[in-house]
Short mmCIF file of C-alpha atoms in Angstrom, two decimals:
data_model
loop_
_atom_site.label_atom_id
_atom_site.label_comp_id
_atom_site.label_asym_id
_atom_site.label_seq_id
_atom_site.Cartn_x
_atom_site.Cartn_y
_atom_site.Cartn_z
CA UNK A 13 -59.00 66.74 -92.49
CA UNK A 14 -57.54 70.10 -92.36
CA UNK A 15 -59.89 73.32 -93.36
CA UNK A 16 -57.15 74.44 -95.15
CA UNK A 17 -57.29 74.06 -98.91
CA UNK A 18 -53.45 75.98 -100.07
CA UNK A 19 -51.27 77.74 -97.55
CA UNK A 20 -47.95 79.32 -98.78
CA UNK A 21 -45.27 79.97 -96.52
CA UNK A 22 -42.65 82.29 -96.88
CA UNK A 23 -42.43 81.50 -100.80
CA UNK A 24 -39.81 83.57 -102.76
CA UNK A 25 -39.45 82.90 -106.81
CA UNK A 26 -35.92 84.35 -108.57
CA UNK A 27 -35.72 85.04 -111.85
CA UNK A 28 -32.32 85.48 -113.28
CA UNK A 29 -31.71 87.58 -110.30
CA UNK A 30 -34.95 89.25 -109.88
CA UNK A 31 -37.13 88.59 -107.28
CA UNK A 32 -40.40 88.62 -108.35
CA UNK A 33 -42.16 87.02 -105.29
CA UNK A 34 -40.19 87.71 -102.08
CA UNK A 35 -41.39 86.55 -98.64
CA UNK A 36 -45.24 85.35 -99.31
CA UNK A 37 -47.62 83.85 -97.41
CA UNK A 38 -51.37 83.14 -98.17
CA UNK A 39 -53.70 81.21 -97.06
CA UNK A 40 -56.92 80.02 -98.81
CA UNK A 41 -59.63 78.03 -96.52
CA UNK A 42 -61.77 75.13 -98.28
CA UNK A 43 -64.84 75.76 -100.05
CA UNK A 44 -63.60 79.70 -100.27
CA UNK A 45 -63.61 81.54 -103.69
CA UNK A 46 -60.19 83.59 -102.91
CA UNK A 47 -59.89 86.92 -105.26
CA UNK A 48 -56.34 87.50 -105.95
CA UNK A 49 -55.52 91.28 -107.08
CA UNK A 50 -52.43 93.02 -108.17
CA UNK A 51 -51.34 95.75 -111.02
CA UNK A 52 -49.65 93.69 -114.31
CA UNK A 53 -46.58 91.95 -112.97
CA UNK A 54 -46.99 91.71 -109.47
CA UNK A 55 -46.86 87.60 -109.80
CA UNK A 56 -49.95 86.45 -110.09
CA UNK A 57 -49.52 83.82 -112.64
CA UNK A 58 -45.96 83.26 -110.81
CA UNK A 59 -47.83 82.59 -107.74
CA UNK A 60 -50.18 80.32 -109.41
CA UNK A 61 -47.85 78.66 -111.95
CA UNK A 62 -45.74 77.96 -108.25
CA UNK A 63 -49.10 76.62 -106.76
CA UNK A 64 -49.63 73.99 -109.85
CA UNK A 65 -45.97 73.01 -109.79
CA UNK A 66 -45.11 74.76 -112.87
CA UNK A 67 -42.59 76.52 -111.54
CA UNK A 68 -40.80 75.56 -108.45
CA UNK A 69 -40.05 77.99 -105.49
CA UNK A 70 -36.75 79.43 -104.73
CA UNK A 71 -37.54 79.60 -101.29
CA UNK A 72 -40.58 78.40 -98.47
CA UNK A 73 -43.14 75.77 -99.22
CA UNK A 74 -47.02 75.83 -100.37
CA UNK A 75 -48.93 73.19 -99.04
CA UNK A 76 -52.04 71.94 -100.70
CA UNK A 77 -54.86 70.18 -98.40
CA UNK A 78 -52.10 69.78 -96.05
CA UNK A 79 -49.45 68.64 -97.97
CA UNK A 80 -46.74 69.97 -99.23
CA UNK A 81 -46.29 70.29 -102.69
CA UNK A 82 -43.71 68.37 -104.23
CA UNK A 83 -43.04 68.46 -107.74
CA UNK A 84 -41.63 65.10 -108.02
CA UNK A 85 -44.81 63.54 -107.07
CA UNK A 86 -47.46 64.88 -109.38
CA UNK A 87 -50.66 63.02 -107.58
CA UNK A 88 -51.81 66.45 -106.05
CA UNK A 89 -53.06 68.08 -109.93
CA UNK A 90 -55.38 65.49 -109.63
CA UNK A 91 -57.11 67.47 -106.94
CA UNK A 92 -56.49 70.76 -109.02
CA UNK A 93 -58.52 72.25 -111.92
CA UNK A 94 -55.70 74.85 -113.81
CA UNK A 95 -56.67 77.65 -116.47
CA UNK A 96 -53.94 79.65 -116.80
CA UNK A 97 -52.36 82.30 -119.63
CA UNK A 98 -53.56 81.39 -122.71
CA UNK A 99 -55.58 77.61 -122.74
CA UNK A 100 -54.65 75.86 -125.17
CA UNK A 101 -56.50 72.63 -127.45
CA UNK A 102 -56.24 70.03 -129.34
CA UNK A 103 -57.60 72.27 -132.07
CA UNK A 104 -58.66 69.84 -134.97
CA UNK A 105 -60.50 67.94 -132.72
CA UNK A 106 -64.06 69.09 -130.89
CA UNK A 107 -64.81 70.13 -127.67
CA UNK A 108 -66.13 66.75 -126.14
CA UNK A 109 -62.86 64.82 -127.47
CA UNK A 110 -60.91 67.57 -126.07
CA UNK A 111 -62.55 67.05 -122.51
CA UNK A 112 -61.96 63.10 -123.36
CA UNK A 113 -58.31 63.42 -123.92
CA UNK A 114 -58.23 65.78 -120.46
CA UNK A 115 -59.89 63.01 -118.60
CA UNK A 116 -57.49 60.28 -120.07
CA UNK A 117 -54.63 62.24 -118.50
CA UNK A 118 -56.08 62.68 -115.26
CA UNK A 119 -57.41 58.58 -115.54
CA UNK A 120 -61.30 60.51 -115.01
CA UNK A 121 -64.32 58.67 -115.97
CA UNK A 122 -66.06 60.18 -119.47
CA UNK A 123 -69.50 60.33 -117.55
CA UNK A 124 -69.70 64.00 -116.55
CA UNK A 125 -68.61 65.33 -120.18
CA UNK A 126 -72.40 66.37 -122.08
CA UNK A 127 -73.18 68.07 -118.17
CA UNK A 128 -70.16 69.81 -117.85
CA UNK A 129 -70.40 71.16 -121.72
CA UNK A 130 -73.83 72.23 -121.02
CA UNK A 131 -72.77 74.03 -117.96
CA UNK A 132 -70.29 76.29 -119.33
CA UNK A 133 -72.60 76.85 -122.29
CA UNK A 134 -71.08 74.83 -125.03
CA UNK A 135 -73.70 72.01 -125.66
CA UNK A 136 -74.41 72.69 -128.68
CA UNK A 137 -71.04 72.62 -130.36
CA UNK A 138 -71.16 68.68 -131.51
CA UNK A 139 -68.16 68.27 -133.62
CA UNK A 140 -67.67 71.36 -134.56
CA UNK A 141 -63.23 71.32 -134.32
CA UNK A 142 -62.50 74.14 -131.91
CA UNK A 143 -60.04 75.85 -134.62
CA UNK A 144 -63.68 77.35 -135.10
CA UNK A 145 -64.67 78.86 -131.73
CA UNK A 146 -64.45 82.07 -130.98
CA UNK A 147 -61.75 83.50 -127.92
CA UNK A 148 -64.86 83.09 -125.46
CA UNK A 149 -65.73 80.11 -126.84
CA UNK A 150 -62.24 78.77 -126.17
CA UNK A 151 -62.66 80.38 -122.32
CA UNK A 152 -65.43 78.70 -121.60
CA UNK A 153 -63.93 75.36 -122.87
CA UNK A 154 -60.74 76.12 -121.01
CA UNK A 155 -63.33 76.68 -117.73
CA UNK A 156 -65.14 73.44 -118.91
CA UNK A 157 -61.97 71.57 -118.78
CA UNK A 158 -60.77 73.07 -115.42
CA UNK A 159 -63.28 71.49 -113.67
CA UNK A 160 -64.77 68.38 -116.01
CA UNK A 161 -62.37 65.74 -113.49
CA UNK A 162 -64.13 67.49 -110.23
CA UNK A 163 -61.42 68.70 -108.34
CA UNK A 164 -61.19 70.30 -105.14
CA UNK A 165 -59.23 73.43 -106.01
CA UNK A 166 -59.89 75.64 -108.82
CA UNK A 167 -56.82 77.66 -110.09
CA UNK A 168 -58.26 80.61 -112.55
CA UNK A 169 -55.95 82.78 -114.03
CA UNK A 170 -58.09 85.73 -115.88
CA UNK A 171 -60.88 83.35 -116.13
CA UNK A 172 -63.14 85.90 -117.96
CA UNK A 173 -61.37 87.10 -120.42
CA UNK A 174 -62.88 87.19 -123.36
CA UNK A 175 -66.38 86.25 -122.50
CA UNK A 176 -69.60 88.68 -123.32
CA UNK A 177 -71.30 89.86 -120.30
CA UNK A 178 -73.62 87.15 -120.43
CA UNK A 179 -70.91 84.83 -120.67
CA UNK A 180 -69.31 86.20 -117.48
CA UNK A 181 -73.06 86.50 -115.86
CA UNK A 182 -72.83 82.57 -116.35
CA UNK A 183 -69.55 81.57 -115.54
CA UNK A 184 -70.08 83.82 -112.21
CA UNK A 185 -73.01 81.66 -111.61
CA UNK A 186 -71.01 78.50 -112.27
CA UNK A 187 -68.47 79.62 -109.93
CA UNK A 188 -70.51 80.21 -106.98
CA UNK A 189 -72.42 77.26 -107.53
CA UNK A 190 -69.36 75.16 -107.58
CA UNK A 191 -67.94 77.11 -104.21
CA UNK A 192 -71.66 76.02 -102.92
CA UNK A 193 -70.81 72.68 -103.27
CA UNK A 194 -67.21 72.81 -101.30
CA UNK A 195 -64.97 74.00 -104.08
CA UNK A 196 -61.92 75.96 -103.23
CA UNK A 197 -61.79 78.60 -105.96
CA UNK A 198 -58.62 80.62 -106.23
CA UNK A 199 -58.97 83.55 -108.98
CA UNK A 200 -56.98 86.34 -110.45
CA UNK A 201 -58.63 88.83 -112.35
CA UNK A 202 -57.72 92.41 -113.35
CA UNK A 203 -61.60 93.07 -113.46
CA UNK A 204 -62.48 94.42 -109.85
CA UNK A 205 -65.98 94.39 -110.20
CA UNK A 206 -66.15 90.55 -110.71
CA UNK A 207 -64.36 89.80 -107.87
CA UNK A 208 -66.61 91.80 -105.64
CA UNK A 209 -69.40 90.08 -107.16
CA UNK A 210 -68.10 86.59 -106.80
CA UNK A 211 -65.22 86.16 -103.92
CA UNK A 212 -65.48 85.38 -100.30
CA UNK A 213 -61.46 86.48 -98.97
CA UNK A 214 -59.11 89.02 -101.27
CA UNK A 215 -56.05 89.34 -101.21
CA UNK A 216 -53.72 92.04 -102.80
CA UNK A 217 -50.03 91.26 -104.14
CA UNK A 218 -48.10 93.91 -104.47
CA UNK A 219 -43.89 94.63 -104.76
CA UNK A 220 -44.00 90.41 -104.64
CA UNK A 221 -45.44 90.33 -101.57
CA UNK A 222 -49.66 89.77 -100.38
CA UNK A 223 -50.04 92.64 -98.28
CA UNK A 224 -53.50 91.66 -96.86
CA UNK A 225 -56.00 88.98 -97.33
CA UNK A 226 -59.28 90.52 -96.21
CA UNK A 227 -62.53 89.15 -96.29
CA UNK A 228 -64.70 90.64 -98.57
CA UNK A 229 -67.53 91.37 -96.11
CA UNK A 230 -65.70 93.48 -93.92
CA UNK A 231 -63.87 95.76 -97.20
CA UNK A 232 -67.25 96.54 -98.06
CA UNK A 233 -67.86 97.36 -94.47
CA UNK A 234 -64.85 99.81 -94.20
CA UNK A 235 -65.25 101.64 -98.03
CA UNK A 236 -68.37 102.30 -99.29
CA UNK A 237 -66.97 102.57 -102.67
CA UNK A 238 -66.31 99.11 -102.83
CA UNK A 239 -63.18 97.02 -103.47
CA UNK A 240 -62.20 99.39 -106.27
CA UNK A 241 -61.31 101.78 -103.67
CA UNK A 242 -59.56 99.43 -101.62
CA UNK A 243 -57.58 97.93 -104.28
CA UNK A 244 -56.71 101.64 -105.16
CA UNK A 245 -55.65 103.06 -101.39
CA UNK A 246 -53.45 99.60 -101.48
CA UNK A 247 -51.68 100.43 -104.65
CA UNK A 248 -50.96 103.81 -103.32
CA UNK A 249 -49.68 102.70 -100.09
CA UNK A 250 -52.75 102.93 -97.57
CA UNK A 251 -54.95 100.42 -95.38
CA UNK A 252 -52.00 98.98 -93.85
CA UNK A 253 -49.81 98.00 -96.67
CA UNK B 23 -49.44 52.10 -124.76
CA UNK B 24 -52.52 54.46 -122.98
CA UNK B 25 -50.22 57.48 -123.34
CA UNK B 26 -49.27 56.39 -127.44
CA UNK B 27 -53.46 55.86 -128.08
CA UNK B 28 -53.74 59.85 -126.67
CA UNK B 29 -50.91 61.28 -128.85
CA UNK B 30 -52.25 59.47 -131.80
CA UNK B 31 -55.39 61.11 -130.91
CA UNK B 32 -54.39 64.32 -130.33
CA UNK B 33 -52.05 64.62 -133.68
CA UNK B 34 -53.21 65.58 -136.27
CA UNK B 35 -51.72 63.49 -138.81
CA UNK B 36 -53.70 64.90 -141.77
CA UNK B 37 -51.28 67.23 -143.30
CA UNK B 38 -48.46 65.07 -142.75
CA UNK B 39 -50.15 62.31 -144.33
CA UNK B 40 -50.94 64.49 -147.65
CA UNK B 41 -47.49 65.31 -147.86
CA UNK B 42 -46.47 61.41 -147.58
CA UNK B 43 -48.55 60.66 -150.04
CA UNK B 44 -46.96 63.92 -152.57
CA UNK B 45 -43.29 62.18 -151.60
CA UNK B 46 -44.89 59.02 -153.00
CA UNK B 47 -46.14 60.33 -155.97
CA UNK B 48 -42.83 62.47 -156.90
CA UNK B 49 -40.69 59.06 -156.01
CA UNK B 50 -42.87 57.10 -158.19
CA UNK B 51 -42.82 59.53 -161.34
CA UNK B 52 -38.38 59.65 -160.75
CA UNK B 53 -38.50 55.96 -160.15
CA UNK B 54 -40.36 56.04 -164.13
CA UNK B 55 -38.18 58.62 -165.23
CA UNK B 56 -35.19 56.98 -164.46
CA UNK B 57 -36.23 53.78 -166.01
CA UNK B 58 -36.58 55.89 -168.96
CA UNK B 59 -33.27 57.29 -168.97
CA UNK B 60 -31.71 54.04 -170.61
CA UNK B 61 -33.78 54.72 -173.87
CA UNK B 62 -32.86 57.87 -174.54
CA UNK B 63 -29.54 58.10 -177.13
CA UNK B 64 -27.91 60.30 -174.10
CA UNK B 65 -24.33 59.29 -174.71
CA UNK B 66 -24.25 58.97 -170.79
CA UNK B 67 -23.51 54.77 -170.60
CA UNK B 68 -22.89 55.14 -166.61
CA UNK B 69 -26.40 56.60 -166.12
CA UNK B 70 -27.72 53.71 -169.05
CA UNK B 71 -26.05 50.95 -167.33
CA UNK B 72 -27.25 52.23 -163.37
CA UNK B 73 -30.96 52.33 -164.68
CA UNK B 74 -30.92 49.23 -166.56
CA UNK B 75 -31.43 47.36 -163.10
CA UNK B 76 -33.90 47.14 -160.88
CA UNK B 77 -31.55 47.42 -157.73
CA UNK B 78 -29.81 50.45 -159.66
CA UNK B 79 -33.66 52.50 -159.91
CA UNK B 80 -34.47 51.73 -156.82
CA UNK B 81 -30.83 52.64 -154.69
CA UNK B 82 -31.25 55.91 -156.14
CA UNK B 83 -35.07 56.60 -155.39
CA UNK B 84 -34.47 55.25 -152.02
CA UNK B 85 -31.80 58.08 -151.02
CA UNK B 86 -34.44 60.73 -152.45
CA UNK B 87 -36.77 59.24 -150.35
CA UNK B 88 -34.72 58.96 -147.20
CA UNK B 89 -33.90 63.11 -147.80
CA UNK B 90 -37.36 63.59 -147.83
CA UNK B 91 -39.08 61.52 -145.12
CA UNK B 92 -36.15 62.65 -142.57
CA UNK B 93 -37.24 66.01 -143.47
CA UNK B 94 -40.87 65.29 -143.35
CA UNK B 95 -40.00 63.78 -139.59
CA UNK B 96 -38.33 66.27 -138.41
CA UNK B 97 -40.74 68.66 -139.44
CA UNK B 98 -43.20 66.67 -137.50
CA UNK B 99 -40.84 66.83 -134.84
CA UNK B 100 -40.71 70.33 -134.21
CA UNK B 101 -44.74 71.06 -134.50
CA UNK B 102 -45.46 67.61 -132.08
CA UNK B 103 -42.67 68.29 -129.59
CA UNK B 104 -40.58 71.16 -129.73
CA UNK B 105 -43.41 73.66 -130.23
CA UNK B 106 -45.69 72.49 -128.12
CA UNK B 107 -42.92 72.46 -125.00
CA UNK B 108 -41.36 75.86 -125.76
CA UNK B 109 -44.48 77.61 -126.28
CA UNK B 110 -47.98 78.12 -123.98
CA UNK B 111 -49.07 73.94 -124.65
CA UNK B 112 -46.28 73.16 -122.25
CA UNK B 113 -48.77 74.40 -119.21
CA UNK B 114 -51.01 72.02 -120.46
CA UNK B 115 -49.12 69.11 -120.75
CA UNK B 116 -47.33 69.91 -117.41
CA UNK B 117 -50.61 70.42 -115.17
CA UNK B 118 -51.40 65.87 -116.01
CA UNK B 119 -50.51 64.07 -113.38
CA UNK B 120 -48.24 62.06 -115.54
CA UNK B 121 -44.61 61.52 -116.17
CA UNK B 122 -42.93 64.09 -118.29
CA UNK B 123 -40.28 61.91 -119.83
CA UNK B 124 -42.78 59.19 -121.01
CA UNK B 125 -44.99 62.22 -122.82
CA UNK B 126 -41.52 62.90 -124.76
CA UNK B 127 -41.44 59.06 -125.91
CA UNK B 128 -44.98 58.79 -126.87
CA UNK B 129 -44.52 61.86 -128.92
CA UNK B 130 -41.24 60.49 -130.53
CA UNK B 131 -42.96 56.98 -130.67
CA UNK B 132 -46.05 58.37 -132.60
CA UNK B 133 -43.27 60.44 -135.55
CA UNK B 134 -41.36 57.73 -135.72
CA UNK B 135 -44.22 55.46 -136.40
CA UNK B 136 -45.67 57.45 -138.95
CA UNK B 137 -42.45 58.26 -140.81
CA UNK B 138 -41.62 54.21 -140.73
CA UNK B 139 -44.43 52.93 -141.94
CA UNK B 140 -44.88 55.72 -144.80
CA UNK B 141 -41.89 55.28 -145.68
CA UNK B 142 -41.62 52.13 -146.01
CA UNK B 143 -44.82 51.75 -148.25
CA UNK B 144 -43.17 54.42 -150.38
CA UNK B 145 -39.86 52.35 -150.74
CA UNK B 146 -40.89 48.81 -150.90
CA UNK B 147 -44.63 49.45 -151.98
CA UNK B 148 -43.37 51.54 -154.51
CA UNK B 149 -40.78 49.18 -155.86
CA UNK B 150 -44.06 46.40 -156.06
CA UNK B 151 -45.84 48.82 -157.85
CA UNK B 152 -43.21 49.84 -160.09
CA UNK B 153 -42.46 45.97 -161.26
CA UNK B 154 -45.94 45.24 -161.50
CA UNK B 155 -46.23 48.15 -164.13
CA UNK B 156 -42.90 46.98 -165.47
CA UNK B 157 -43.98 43.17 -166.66
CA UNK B 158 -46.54 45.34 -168.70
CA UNK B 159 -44.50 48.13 -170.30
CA UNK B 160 -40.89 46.63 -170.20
CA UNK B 161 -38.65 49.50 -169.26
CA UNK B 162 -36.25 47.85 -167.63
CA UNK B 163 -33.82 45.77 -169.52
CA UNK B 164 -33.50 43.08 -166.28
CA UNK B 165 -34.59 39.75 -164.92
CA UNK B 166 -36.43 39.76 -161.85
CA UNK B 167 -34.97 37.06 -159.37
CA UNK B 168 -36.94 36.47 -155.54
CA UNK B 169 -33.53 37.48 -154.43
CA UNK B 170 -34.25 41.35 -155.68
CA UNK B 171 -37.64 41.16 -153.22
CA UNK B 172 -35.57 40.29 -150.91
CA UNK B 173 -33.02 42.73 -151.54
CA UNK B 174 -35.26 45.58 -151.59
CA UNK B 175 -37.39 44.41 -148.07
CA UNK B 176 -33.61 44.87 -146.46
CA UNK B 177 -32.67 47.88 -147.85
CA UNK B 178 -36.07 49.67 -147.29
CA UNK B 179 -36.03 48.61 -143.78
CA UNK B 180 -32.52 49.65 -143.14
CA UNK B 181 -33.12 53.01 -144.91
CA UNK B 182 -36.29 53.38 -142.63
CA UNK B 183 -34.02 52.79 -138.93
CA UNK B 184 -31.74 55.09 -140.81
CA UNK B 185 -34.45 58.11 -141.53
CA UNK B 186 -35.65 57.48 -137.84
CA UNK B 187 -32.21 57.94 -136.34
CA UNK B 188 -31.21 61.27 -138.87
CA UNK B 189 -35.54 62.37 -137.82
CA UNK B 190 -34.76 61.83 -133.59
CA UNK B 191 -31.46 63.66 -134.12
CA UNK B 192 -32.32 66.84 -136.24
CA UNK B 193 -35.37 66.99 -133.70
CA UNK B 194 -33.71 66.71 -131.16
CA UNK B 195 -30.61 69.36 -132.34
CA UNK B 196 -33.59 71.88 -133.21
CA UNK B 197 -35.26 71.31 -129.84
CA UNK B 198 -32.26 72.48 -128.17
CA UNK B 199 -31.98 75.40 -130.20
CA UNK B 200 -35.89 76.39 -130.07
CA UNK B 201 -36.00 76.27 -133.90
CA UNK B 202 -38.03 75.25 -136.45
CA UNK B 203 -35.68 76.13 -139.25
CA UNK B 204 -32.27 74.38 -137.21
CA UNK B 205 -34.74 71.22 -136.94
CA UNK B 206 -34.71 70.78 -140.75
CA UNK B 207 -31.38 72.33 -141.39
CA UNK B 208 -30.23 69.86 -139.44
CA UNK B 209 -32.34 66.67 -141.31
CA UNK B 210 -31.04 68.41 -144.75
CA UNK B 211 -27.08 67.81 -143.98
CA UNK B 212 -27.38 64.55 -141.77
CA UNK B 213 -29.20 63.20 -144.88
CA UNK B 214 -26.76 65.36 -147.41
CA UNK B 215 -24.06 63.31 -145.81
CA UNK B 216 -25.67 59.84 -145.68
CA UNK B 217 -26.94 60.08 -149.50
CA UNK B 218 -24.01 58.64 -151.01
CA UNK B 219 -23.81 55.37 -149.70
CA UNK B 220 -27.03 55.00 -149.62
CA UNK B 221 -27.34 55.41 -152.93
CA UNK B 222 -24.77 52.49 -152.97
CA UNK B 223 -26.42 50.03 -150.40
CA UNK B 224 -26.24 47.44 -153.12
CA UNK B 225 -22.14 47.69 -153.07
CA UNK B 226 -21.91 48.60 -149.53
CA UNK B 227 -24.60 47.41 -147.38
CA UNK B 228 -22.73 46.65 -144.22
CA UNK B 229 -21.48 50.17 -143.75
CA UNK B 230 -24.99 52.47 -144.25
CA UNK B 231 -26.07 49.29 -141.76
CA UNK B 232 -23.56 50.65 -139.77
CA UNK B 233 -24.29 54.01 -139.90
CA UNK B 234 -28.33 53.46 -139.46
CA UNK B 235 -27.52 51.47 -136.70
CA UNK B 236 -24.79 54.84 -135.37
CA UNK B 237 -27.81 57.44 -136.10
CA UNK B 238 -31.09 55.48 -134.31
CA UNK B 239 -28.38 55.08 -131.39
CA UNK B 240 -27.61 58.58 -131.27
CA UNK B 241 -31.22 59.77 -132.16
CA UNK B 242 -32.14 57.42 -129.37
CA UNK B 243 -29.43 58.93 -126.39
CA UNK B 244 -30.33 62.58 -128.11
CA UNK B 245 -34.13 62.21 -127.45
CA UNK B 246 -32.92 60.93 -123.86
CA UNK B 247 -30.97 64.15 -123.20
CA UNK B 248 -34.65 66.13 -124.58
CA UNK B 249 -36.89 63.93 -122.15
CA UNK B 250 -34.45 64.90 -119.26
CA UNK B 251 -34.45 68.37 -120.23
CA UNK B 252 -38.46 67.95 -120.41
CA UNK B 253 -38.58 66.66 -116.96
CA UNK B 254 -36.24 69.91 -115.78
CA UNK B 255 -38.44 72.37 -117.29
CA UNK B 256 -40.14 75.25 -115.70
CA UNK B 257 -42.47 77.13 -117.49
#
């Protein structure tokens, strides 16, 4: 049983010519909630659409619990819960058979569906078709759906977005209680101060590459500012990028 | 079967099934109209002597409604599968842990279900309906034999493998162009060009059997090349 829950190697993604990830390597231990940064376009989504099989890499290899990912053999997004870009539903139909149809595909038992509603904070929504929720309403469905077939690895592109504070106060709450319970949680968010809040290891992308996967801890050791000023001396070229 | 119970699920066949039912309705008021056309002192004996039969009515409504189920198809076609794999729904449908290629025939599977059995109330129900109303009001100059049942269970049948195969090719053309308006573009002029003999099936069945068998089999190696393509896809 390796400790390891993803570890990229050397990946490189091309895009009609264009490299947009060159050379990466990152490594996310189990049970982690891993905080990936970068300014618009550095490759997050890439990175995670590459991690989920979405995409596959040009060059190097991502393994997944030890494994490496191969896109023929889908098995291994069993083990992952995905929100990424925009999520998108079944929209004439409600949020529970929404979460049933999810669990069909992944061949996971209906059991967990009323707890997992009422844990992202849409209980009360009966059959009310989700062409009427609201944007956060729809994030918090997306989240629900991420994890309603309990995987291992959580893949969160911009999981916020969209939510009211005390949306994000709860979803921030779900997430750590999730990592609690040996989740691996691998985010991307443009919002700085929720990754400080919620993250264990961060790491920054930047010209395609992660230049540093820190753990949170000791940034907040070196800059008393917080990761905002981290983030910031990165971008401009410090703290050994 | 598991995968066609989750796209009938997820589809959300209202809409299409409204405008089924306002194809019905328009067939059945032409299917009266034209059984009206003998009465009137039109001078036009051709058009009196096609509408005097029941065969003659019903080759013509058939062809209108072969224009407009292939059209109601591939319309289908392009919300059910070519929208939802060009746009942000293909992450979703890509992150199952299922085969790509056998989403693409469940999708197909589920349009081509639909469009079939609507259509095929609309033809032969429609032609039921329309003699049952007949015996009453006695439009139609003509004796009813068994042999016309018959006749019309074949030719709405063929006419329905016939829609399917114009529906998986104009889906399947528009799919590979990324557009809604080349999917039923397409449907129009394959139908266009197959509304002649159909209107004569009566005089010519064995060649629009012919050609329904020609489009399902290149609807069906079309839809092959989009599953492929599916499977290829990175998003």
């Amino acid at each position: 049983m390796t400790n390891t829950a993803v570890e990229i190697c050397n990946l490189t993604k091309v895009f009609d010519g264009k490299e947009v990830l060159r050379g990466c390597n990152l490594t996310v231990q189990s049970g982690t909630i891993y905080g990936l940064l970068g300014a618009n376009g550095a490759g997050k989504t890439t990175m995670f659409k590459l991690i989920t099989g979405l995409l596959s890499p040009t060059a190097g290899n991502i393994k997944v619990q030890g494994k490496t990912l191969s896109i023929d053999k889908k098995d291994f997004l069993r083990k992952m819960g995905i929100l990424i870009e925009t999520p998108v539903f079944y929209d004439h139909l409600s949020a529970r058979e929404n979460l049933e149809i999810h669990l069909s595909y992944m061949e996971h038992s209906f059991g967990k569906i009323e707890q997992v509603l009422e844990m992202v904070g849409l209980g009360d929504t009966g059959k009310q078709p989700v062409s009427k929720f609201s944007l956060g309403m729809k994030q918090r469905l997306a989240i629900g759906r991420a994890i309603s077939h309990s995987p291992q690895i959580l893949i969160l592109d911009e999981p916020i977005n969209g939510l009211d504070p005390m949306g994000i106060r709860q979803i921030r709450n779900l997430f750590l209680s999730l990592a609690k319970d040996g989740m691996t949680l691998l985010i991307s968010s443009h919002i700085l101060s929720e990754i400080e809040h919620i993250a264990d290891v961060v790491g920054v992308l930047t010209n395609g590459n992660v230049v540093q996967e820190v753990a949170l801890s000791e940034i907040k050791k070196q800059y008393p500012n917080g990761l905002e000023e981290y983030f910031f001396q990165i971008m401009s070229g410090g703290a050994g990028a | 079967m598991n995968m066609l119970k989750l796209e009938l699920k997820k589809t959300n066949i209202k809409p299409y099934f409204l405008s089924a039912i306002a194809i019905f309705v328009c067939i059945m008021g032409l299917t009266y109209i034209l059984a009206w056309v003998p009465h009137l002192d039109s001078g036009d004996k051709n058009a009196a002597i096609l509408f005097s039969t029941y065969q003659g009515i019903a080759a013509i409504c058939n062809a209108i409604a072969l224009m407009s189920f292939s059209i109601l198809a591939s319309a289908m076609g392009y919300r059910y599968l070519t929208k939802e794999y060009c746009g942000v729904g293909a992450i979703l449908l890509f992150s199952y842990p299922i085969n790509r290629k056998s989403v693409v025939w469940a999708k197909a599977a589920v349009i081509l279900l639909f469009i079939s059995t609507t259509m095929f109330l609309t033809e032969y129900g429609g032609f039921l309906i329309f003699i049952g109303t007949d015996s009453v009001l006695q439009m139609v100059n003509d004796t009813l034999a068994l042999g016309d049942f018959m006749l019309a269970f074949r030719n709405a049948l063929v006419l329905v493998c016939l829609a399917d195969g114009i529906a998986l090719c104009a889906i399947s053309i528009g799919f590979i162009k990324k557009s809604n308006s080349v999917t039923i573009i397409s449907a129009v002029i394959l139908s266009m060009l197959l509304i002649n003999p159909v209107a004569a099936i009566n005089e010519q069945f064995l060649p629009v059997l012919f050609l329904a068998a020609a489009a399902l089999t290149g609807g069906i190696l079309l839809t092959l090349n989009v599953s492929h393509k599916v499977n290829r896809m990175e998003i």
